[in-house]
Coordinates of C-alpha atoms in Angstrom, one line a residue:
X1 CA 0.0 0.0 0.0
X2 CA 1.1 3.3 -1.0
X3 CA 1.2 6.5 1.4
X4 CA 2.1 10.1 1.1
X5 CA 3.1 11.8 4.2
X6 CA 3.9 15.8 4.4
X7 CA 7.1 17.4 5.9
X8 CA 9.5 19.6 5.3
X9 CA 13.6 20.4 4.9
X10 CA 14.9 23.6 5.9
X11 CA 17.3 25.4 3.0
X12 CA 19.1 28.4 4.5
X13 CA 16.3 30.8 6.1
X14 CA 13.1 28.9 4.1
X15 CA 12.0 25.8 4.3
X16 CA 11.2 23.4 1.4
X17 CA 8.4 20.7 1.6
X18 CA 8.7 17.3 1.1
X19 CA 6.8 14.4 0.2
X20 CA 7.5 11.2 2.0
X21 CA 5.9 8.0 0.0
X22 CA 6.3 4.8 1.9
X23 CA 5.2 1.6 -0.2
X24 CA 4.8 -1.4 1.7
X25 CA 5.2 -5.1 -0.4
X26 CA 4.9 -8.0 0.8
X27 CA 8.0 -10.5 -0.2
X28 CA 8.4 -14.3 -0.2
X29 CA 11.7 -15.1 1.6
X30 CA 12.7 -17.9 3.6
X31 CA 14.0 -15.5 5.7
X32 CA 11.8 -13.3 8.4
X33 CA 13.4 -9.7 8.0
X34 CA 12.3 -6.5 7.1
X35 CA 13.6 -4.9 4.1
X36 CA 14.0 -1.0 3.7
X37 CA 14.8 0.8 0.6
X38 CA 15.2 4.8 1.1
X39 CA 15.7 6.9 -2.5
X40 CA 15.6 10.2 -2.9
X41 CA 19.1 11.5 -1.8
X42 CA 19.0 10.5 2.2
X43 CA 22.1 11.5 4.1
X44 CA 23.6 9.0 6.8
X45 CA 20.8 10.7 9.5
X46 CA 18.2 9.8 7.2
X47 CA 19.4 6.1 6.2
X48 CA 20.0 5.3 9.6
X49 CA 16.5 6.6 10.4
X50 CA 15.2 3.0 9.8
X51 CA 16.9 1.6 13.0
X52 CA 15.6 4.7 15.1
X53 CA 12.4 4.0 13.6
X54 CA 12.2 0.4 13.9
X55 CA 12.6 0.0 17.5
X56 CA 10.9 3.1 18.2
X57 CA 7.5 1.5 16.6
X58 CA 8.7 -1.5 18.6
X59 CA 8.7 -0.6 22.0
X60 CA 5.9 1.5 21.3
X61 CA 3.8 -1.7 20.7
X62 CA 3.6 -1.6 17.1
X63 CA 4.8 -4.9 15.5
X64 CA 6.2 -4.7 12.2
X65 CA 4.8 -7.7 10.2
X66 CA 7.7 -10.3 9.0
X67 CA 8.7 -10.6 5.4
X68 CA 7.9 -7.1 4.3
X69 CA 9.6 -4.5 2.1
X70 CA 9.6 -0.7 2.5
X71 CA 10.3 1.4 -0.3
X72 CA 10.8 5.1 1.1
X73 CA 11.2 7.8 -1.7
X74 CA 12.4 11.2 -0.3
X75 CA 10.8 13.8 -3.2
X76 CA 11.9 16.3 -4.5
X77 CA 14.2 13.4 -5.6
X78 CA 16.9 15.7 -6.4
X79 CA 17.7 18.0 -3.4
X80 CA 19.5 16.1 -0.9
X81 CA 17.8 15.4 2.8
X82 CA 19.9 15.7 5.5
X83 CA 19.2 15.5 9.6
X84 CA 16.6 13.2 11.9
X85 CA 13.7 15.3 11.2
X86 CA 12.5 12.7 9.0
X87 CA 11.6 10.1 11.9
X88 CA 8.2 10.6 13.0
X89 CA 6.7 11.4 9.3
X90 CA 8.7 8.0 8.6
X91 CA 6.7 6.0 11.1
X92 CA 3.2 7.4 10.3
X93 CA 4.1 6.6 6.5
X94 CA 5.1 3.3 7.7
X95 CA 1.9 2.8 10.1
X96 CA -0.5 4.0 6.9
X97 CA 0.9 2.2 4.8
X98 CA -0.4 -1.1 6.1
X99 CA -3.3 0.4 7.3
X100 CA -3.2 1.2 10.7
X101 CA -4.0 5.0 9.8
X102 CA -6.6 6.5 8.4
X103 CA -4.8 7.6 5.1
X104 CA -7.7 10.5 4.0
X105 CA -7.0 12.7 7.5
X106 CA -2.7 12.1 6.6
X107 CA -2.9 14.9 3.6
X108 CA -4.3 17.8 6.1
X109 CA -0.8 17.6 8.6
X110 CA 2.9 18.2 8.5
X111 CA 4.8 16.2 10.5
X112 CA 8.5 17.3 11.7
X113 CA 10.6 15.0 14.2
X114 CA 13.3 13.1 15.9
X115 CA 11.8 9.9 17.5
X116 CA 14.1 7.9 20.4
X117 CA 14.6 4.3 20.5
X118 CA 11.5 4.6 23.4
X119 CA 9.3 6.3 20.7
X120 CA 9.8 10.0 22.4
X121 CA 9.9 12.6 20.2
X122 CA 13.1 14.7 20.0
X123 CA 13.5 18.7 19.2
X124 CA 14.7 19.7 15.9
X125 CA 16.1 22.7 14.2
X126 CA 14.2 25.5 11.9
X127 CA 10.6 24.5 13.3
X128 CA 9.7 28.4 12.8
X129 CA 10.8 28.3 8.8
X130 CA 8.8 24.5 8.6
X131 CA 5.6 26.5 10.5
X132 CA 5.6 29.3 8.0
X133 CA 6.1 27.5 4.7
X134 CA 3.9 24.6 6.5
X135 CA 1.2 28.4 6.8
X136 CA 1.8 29.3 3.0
X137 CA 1.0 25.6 1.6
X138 CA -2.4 26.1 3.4
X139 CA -2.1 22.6 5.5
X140 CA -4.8 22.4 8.6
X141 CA -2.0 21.6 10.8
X142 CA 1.8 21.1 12.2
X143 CA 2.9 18.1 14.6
X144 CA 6.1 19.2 16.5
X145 CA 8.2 17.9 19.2
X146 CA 7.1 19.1 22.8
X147 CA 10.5 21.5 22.7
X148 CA 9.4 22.9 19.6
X149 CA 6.1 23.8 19.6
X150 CA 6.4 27.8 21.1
X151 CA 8.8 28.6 18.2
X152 CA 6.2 27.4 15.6
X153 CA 3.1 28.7 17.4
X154 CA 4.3 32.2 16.7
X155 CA 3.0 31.1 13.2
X156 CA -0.7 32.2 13.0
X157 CA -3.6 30.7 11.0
X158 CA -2.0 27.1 11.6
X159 CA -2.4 24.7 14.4
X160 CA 0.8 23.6 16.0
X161 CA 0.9 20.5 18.2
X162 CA 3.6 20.0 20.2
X163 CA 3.9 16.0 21.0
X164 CA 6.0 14.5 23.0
X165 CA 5.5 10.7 22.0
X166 CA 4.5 8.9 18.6
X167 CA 2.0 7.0 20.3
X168 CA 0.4 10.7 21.6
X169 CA 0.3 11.4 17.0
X170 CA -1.6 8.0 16.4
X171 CA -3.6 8.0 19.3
X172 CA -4.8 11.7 17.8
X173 CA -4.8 10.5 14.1
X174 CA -6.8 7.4 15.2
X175 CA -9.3 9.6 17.0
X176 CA -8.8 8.2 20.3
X177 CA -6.9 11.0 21.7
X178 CA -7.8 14.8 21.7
X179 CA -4.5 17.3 21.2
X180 CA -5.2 21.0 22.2
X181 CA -3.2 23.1 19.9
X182 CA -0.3 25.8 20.7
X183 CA -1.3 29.5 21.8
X184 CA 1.5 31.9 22.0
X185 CA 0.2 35.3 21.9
X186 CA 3.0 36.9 19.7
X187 CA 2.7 40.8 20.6
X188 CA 2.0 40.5 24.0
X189 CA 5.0 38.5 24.8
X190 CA 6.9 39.9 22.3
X191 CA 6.7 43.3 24.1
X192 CA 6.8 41.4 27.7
X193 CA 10.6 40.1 27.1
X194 CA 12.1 44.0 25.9
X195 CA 14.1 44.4 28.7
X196 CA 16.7 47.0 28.7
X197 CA 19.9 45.2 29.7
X198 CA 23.0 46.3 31.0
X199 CA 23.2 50.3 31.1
X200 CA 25.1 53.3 30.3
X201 CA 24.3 54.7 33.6
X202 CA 26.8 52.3 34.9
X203 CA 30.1 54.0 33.1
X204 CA 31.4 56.9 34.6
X205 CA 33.6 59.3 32.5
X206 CA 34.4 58.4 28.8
X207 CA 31.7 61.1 27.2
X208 CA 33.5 61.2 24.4
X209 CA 33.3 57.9 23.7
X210 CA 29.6 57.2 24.7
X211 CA 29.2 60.0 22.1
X212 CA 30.8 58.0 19.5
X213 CA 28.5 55.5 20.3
X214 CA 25.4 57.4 20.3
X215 CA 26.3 58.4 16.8
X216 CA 27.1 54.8 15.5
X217 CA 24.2 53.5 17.3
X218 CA 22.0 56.4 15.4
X219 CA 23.0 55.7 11.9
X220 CA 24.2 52.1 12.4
X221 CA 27.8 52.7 12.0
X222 CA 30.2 50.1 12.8
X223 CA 32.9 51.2 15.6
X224 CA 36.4 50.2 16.8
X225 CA 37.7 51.3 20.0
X226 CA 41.9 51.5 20.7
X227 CA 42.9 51.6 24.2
X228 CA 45.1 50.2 27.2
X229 CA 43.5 47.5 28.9
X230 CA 40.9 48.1 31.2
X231 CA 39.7 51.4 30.2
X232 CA 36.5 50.6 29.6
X233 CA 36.1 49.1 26.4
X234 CA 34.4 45.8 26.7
X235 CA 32.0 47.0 29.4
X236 CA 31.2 49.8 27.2
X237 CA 30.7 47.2 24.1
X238 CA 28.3 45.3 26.4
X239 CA 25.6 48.2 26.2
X240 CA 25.3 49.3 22.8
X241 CA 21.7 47.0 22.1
X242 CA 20.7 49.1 25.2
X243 CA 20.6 52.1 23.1
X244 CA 19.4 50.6 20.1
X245 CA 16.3 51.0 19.0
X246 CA 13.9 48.1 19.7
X247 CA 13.3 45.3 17.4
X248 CA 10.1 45.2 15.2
X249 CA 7.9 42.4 15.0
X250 CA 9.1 41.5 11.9
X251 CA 13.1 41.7 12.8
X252 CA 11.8 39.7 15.6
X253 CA 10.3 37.0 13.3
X254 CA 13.6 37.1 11.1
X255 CA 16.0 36.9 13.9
X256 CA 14.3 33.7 15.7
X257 CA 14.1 31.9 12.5
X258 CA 17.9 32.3 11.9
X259 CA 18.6 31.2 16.1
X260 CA 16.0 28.3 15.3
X261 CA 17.7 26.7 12.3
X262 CA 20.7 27.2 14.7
X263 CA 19.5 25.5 17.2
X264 CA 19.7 28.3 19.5
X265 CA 16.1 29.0 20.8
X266 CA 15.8 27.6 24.3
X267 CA 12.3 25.6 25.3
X268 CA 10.7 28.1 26.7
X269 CA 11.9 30.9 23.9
X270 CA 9.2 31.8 21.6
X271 CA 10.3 35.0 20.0
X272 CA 13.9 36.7 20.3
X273 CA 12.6 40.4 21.6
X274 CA 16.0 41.9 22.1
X275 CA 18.6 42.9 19.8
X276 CA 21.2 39.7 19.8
X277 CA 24.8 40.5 21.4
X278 CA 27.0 38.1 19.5
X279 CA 30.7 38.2 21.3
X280 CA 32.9 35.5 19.6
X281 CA 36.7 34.6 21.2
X282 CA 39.1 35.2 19.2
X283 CA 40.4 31.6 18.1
X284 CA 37.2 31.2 15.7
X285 CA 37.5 29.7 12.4
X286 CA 36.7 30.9 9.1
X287 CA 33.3 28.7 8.7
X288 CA 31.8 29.4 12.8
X289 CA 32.5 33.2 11.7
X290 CA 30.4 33.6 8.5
X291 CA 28.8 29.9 8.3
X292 CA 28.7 27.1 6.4
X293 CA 30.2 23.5 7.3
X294 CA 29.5 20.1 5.9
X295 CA 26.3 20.7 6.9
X296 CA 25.0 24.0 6.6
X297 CA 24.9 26.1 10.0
X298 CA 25.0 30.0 9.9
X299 CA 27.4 31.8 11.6
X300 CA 28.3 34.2 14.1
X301 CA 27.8 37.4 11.6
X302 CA 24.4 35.7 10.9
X303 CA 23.5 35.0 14.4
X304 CA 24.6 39.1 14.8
X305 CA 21.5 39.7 12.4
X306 CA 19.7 42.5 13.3
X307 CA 21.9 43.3 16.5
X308 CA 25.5 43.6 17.5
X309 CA 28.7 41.4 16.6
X310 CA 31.4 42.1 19.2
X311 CA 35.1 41.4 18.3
X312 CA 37.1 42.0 20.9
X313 CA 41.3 41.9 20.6
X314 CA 40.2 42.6 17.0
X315 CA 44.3 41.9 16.1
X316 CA 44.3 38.7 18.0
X317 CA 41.9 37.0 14.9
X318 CA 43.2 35.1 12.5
X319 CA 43.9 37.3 9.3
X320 CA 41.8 35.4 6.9
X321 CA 38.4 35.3 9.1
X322 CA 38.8 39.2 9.4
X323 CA 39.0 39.5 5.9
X324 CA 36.1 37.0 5.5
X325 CA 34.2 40.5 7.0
X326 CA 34.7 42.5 4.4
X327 CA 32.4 41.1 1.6
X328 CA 29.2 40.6 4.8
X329 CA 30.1 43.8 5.6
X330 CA 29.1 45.9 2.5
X331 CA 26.5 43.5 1.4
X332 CA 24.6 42.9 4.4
X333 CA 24.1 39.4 3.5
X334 CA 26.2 36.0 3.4
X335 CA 25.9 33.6 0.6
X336 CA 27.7 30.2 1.2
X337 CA 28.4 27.8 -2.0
X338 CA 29.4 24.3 -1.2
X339 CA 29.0 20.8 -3.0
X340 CA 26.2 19.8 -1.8
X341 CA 24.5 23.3 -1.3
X342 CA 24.4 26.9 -1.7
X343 CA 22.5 29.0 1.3
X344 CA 22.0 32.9 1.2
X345 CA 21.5 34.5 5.0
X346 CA 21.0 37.6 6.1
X347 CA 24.1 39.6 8.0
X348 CA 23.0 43.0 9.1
X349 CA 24.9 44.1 11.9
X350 CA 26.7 46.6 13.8
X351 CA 30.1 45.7 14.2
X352 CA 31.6 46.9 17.1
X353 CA 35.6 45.7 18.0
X354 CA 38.3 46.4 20.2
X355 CA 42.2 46.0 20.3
X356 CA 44.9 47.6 22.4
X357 CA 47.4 50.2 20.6
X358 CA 50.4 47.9 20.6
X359 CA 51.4 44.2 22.1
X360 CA 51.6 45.3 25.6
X361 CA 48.6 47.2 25.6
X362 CA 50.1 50.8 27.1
X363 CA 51.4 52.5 24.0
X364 CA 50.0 56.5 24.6
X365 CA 48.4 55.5 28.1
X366 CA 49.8 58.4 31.0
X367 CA 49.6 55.7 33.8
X368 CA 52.1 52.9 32.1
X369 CA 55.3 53.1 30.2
X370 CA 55.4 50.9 27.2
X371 CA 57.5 48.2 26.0
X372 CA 57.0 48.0 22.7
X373 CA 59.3 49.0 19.7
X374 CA 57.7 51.3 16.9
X375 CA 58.0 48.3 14.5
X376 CA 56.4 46.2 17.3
X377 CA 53.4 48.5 17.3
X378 CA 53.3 48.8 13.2
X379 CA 53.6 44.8 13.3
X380 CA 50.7 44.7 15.5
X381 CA 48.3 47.6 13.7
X382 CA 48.8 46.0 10.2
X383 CA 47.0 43.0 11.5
X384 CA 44.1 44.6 10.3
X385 CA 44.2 45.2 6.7
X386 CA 43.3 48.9 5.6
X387 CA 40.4 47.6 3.3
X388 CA 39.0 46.2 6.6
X389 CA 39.5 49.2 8.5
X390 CA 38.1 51.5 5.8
X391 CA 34.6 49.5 6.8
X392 CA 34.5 50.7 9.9
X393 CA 33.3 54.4 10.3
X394 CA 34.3 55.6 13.6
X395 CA 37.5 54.6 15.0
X396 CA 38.0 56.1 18.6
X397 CA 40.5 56.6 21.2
X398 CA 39.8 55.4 24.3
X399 CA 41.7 57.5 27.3
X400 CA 42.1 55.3 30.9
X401 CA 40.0 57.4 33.8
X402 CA 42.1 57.4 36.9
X403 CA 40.6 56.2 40.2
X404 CA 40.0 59.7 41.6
X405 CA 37.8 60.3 38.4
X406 CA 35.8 57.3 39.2
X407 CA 34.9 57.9 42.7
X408 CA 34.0 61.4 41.9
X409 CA 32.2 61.0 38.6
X410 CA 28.6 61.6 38.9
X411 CA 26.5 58.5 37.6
X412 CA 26.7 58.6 33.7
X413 CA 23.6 59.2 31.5
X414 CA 21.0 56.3 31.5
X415 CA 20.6 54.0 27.8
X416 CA 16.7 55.3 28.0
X417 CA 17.9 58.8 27.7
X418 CA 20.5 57.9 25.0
X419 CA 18.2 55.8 23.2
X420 CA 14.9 58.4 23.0
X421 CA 17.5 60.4 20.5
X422 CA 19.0 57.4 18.7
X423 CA 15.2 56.3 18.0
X424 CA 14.2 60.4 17.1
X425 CA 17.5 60.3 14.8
X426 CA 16.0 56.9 13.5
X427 CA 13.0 58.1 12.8
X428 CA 14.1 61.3 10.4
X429 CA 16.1 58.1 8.4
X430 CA 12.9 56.3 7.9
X431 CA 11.6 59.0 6.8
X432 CA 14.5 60.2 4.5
X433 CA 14.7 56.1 3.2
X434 CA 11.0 55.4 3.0
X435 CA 11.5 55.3 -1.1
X436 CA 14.5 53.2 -1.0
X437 CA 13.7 49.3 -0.5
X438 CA 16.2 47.3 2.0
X439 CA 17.6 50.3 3.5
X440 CA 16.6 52.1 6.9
X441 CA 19.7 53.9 8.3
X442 CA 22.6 56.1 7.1
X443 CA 25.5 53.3 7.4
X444 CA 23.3 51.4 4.5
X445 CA 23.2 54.5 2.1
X446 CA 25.1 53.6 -1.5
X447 CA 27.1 55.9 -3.6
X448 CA 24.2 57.5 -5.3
X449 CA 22.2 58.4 -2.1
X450 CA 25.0 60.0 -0.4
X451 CA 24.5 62.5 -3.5
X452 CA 21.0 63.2 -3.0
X453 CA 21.1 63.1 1.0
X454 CA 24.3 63.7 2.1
X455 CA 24.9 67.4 -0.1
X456 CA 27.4 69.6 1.0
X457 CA 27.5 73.8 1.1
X458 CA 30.1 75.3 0.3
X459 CA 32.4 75.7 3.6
X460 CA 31.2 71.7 4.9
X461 CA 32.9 71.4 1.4
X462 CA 36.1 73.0 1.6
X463 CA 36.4 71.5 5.5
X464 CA 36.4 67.7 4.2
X465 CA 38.8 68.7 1.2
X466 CA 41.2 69.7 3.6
X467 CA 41.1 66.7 5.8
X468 CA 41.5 64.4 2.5
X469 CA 44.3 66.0 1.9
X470 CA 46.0 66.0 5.0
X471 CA 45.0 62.6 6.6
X472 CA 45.5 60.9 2.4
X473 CA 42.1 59.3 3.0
X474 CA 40.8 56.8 0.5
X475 CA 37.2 56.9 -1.5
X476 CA 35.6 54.6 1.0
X477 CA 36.8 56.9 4.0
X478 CA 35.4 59.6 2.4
X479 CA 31.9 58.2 2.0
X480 CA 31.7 57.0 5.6
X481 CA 32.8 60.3 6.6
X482 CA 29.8 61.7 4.9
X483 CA 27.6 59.0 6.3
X484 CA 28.5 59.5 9.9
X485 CA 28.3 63.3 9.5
X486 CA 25.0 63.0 7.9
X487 CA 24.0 60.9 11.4
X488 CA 25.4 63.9 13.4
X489 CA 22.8 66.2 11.8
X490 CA 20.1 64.0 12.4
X491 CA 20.9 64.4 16.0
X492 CA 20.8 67.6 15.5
X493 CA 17.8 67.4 14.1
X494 CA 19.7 69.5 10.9
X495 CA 18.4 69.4 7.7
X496 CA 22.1 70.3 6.4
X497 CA 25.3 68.7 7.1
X498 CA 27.3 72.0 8.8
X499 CA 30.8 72.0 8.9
X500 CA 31.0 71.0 12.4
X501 CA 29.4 68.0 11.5
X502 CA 32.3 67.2 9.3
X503 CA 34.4 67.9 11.7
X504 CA 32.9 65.4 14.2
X505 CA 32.5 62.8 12.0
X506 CA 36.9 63.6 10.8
X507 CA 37.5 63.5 14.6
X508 CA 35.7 59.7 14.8
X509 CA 38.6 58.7 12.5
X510 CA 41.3 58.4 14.8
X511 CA 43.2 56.0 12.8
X512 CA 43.5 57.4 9.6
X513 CA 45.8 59.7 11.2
X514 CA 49.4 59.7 11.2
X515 CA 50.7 59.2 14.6
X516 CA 47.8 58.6 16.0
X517 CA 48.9 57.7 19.3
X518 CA 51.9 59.7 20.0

C-alpha cells in the first residue's frame, strides 16, 4: 500500500516541503526480516532513520509484520535530505501504509521530528521556517516535538501541536486521543521580554566615547575602539543593544528563525525580543564566523543579524576570518556555496571591535610606560588590513579614567535617555529612506544616495577637502565620513550637514591619522 506523508527540509532561512511515499510489499523469503529501501538522496541521519524507527515503533507496541519491504522515496528526488527530522513522518508513512492510519485525514498535517529508541519525540532545528512554509501551503496543521512547539506557534492561522511521543500522534490520528493546539500570543509576549539590559548609567567618565556611540548606534555605524587594557572598552561594548532601538515584529520574526535553524532558541523561547549581542573569542575559524560546514549552519555574523557582533582583541583574529568580513560587511548578507549546497543568510549588523594600541597594551596610556618598539606597534596595527578598517566608520581613542575620576564622577547618563535620540535620529532616516527598498539607516546609504542626501555647502565642502588631503584618506573613508556626518545632523535634528558635523565625523577617525597615538 502506498502513502504520502507531508514534511518539510529547511534550506538556508526557508523551508522546502517534502513528500514522503512509503510503499509497503509483501515478499516471499525464507528469511523473516524487514527490508528497507530509502531513494531520494537520504544522508547517513536519514538512512539510519530506519533503526531509530524500527525500535521506536517496537517498544511502542507496534509490531512490524515479518517478510515485508519498504520502499521510502524522499521527493523532490533531487535535493539532498539531511538530519533526523524525518523520523516521526517516517513512522506514520510506515503505520499508513499497512493500514493502521486512516490515510484521507494524513494529507491535512505536517509532521516534523526526531523519534528515540522509546518512541519520544526529539527537538529539531528550523521548526519556525517549517511553520511558516507549513502556513503558505495552506495545510490544517503542524505536529512538533514538545520542545518545539512555542517557536512554531508564533506562526498564525495554523495549528501547532507539540507532542512529546508517537503513540500521543496515532492516538490523535486514530481519533482516540484529543491534542489542544499551541497559543502563543505573539505581541504581547513579544513586548513582555524588551528588557533594557545592562546600562550606560553604569560607566562613569568616557563622554566622548559614549558619544561616539550614540552616533554609530543612530546611523548604524560600525565602531572600533583603541585603548590600554581596562579602560572601559568591553564594558562599554556590552551596552550598545541598550541604546538601540527596539526590534520590530518583523526583525523579531527574522532573527528567531535564523537562532532556530541554529538551534539556539531555548524551550521556553518563543520570539527573540532583544537585539542579539553576538561576542565570539578570538580563536574562531573561518566557517563558525560567516557559516557554512558540511552541513549548513549560519554563523556568528548571521547570528549578529539584526543586532551587534562584538570582536574584541580585533588583532588577536586570525587574518583570513577578518577578511572573511569585508564582503558581509558591504553587502549585508552571506551567501555560502558548497557541493552539496548553496545557502544565502542575512548579515545585518553593527560591528563593534576592540584592540589595544600595541602588544603590551600601554602604547600613549599616562599611567604605564610601554614596552614595545615602533616596529612592534606597526607589526601589530597592520593586522588589520586597511580595506578592513576603511569599513568601519568611527574609529576612537579610548583614554584610561584614573581612580579619583571614578569615585567622583557623577553616575553617567542612562541607555533610555541615549536611546529616545538614537530612536528620534531613526526616525528622520525612515523618513529620509521610505522610497528606498532594503535600507533604513545612514551606514546602508550607496554611492548615489550620499548624492542626494548627504549634499554639502560650500564651507562643509572645503572642510572635508582639507582633511583628505592632510589625513591621504581613501574613497571609502570619504563616504563613511559623509555618512557619519549626515548621522550627526540627524541628531541635531539639521536638515544640512554643517561644517562642524564634518568635523565630528573627521575627529571619529582616529586612525587614519598619522601618529595617531603619540
Amino acid at each position: 500500500m502506498l502513502t504520502t506523508i507531508h514534511t518539510s527540509a529547511v534550506n538556508g532561512m526557508a523551508a522546502m516541503p517534502v513528500f514522503l511515499e512509503v510503499n509497503a510489499n509483501e515478499i516471499h523469503s525464507q528469511e523473516d526480516r524487514t527490508i528497507f529501501f530509502m531513494v531520494g538522496l537520504p544522508d547517513n541521519a536519514v538512512r539510519e532513520s530506519k533503526l531509530r524507527v524500527e525500535s521506536a515503533l517496537q517498544n511502542s507496541g507496534f509490531q512490524l509484520p515479518l517478510r515485508e519491504k519498504y520502499t521510502i522515496n524522499f521527493a523532490p528526488a533531487d535535493v539532498r535530505k539531511e538530519g533526523s527530522g524525518y523520523d516521526l513522518p517516517l513512522a506514520i508513512g510506515m503505520l499508513a501504509s499497512l493500514g493502521r492510519l486512516p490515510s484521507d485525514k494524513l494529507g491535512r498535517y505536517v509532521f516534523v521530528g526526531e523519534l528515540g529508541l522509546d518512541g519520544s519525540v526529539r527537538p529539531v532545528k528550523g521548526a519556525l521556517s517549517i511553520a511558516i512554509k507549513a502556513r503558505e501551503q495552506g495545510f490544517e496543521a503542524l505536529f512538533v516535538p514538545k520542545e518545539n512547539e512555542r517557536e512554531a506557534a508564533v506562526v498564525n492561522k495554523l495549528k501547532v501541536y507539540g507532542v512529546e511521543s508517537l503513540l500521543q500522534v496515532v492516538a490523535f490520528l486514530q481519533g482516540k486521543l484529543s491534542l489542544q493546539p499551541t497559543i502563543v500570543n505573539t505581541r504581547e509576549e513579544f513586548y513582555a521580554a524588551q528588557a533594557m539590559g545592562d546600562d550606560f548609567a553604569d560607566v562613569k567618565g568616557q563622554d566622548a566615547v559614549k558619544r561616539a556611540f550614540e552616533v554609530a548606534a543612530a546611523g548604524g555605524h560600525n565602531i572600533i575602539l583603541i585603548g590600554a587594557p581596562g579602560c572601559g572598552k568591553s564594558m562599554m561594548a556590552k551596552r550598545v543593544p541598550s541604546i538601540l532601538p527596539q526590534l520590530t515584529l518583523s526583525e523579531s520574526l527574522e532573527t528567531t528563525q535564523i537562532h532556530s535553524i541554529a538551534g539556539k532558541l531555548g524551550v521556553t523561547t518563543s520570539l527573540i525580543a532583544r537585539r542579539p549581542f553576538r561576542a565570539p573569542h578570538h580563536t574562531i575559524s573561518d566557517v563558525a564566523l560567516i557559516g557554512g560546514g558540511a552541513t549548513y549552519k549560519p554563523g556568528e555574523i548571521s547570528l549578529a543579524h539584526n543586532g551587534v557582533l562584538f570582536l574584541d582583541e580585533l588583532p588577536e583574529f586570525s587574518r583570513t576570518a577578518l577578511e572573511t568580513l569585508r564582503q558581509p560587511l558591504e553587502d549585508r548578507q552571506i551567501t555560502i556555496s558548497r557541493a552539496k549546497y548553496t545557502s544565502t543568510l542575512p548579515c545585518s549588523f553593527m560591528l563593534v571591535a576592540s584592540m589595544n594600541p600595541c602588544p603590551c597594551g600601554y602604547y600613549n596610556d599616562p599611567h604605564h610606560a610601554c614596552t614595545c618598539s615602533p616596529a612592534q606597534v606597526q607589526r601589530y596595527m597592520s593586522k588589520i588590513s586597511g580595506p578592513l578598517l576603511d569599513r568601519i566608520d568611527i574609529q576612537i581613542e579610548v583614554a584610561p579614567v584614573s581612580v579619583s575620576e571614578l569615585a567622583h564622577a557623577p553616575k553617567g547618563e542612562s541607555s533610555a535617555d541615549i536611546r529616545q535620540r538614537v530612536v528620534a535620529a531613526r526616525a528622520i532616516q525612515t523618513e529620509r529612506y521610505k522610497d528606498e527598498p532594503g535600507v533604513h539607516c545612514n551606514a546602508q546609504m550607496s554611492r548615489s544616495m550620499l548624492e542626494r542626501h548627504a549634499r554639502l555647502d560650500d564651507e562643509a565642502s572645503a572642510t572635508l577637502s582639507r582633511a583628505m588631503k592632510r589625513l591621504d584618506l581613501s574613497a571609502r573613508a570619504y563616504d563613511r565620513i559623509l555618512k557619519v556626518a549626515r548621522t550627526i545632523a540627524d541628531l541635531a535634528a539639521s536638515p544640512d550637514i554643517r561644517s562642524e558635523h564634518i568635523k565630528e565625523a573627521i575627529g571619529y577617525r582616529n586612525l587614519d591619522r598619522a601618529g595617531w597615538g603619540e
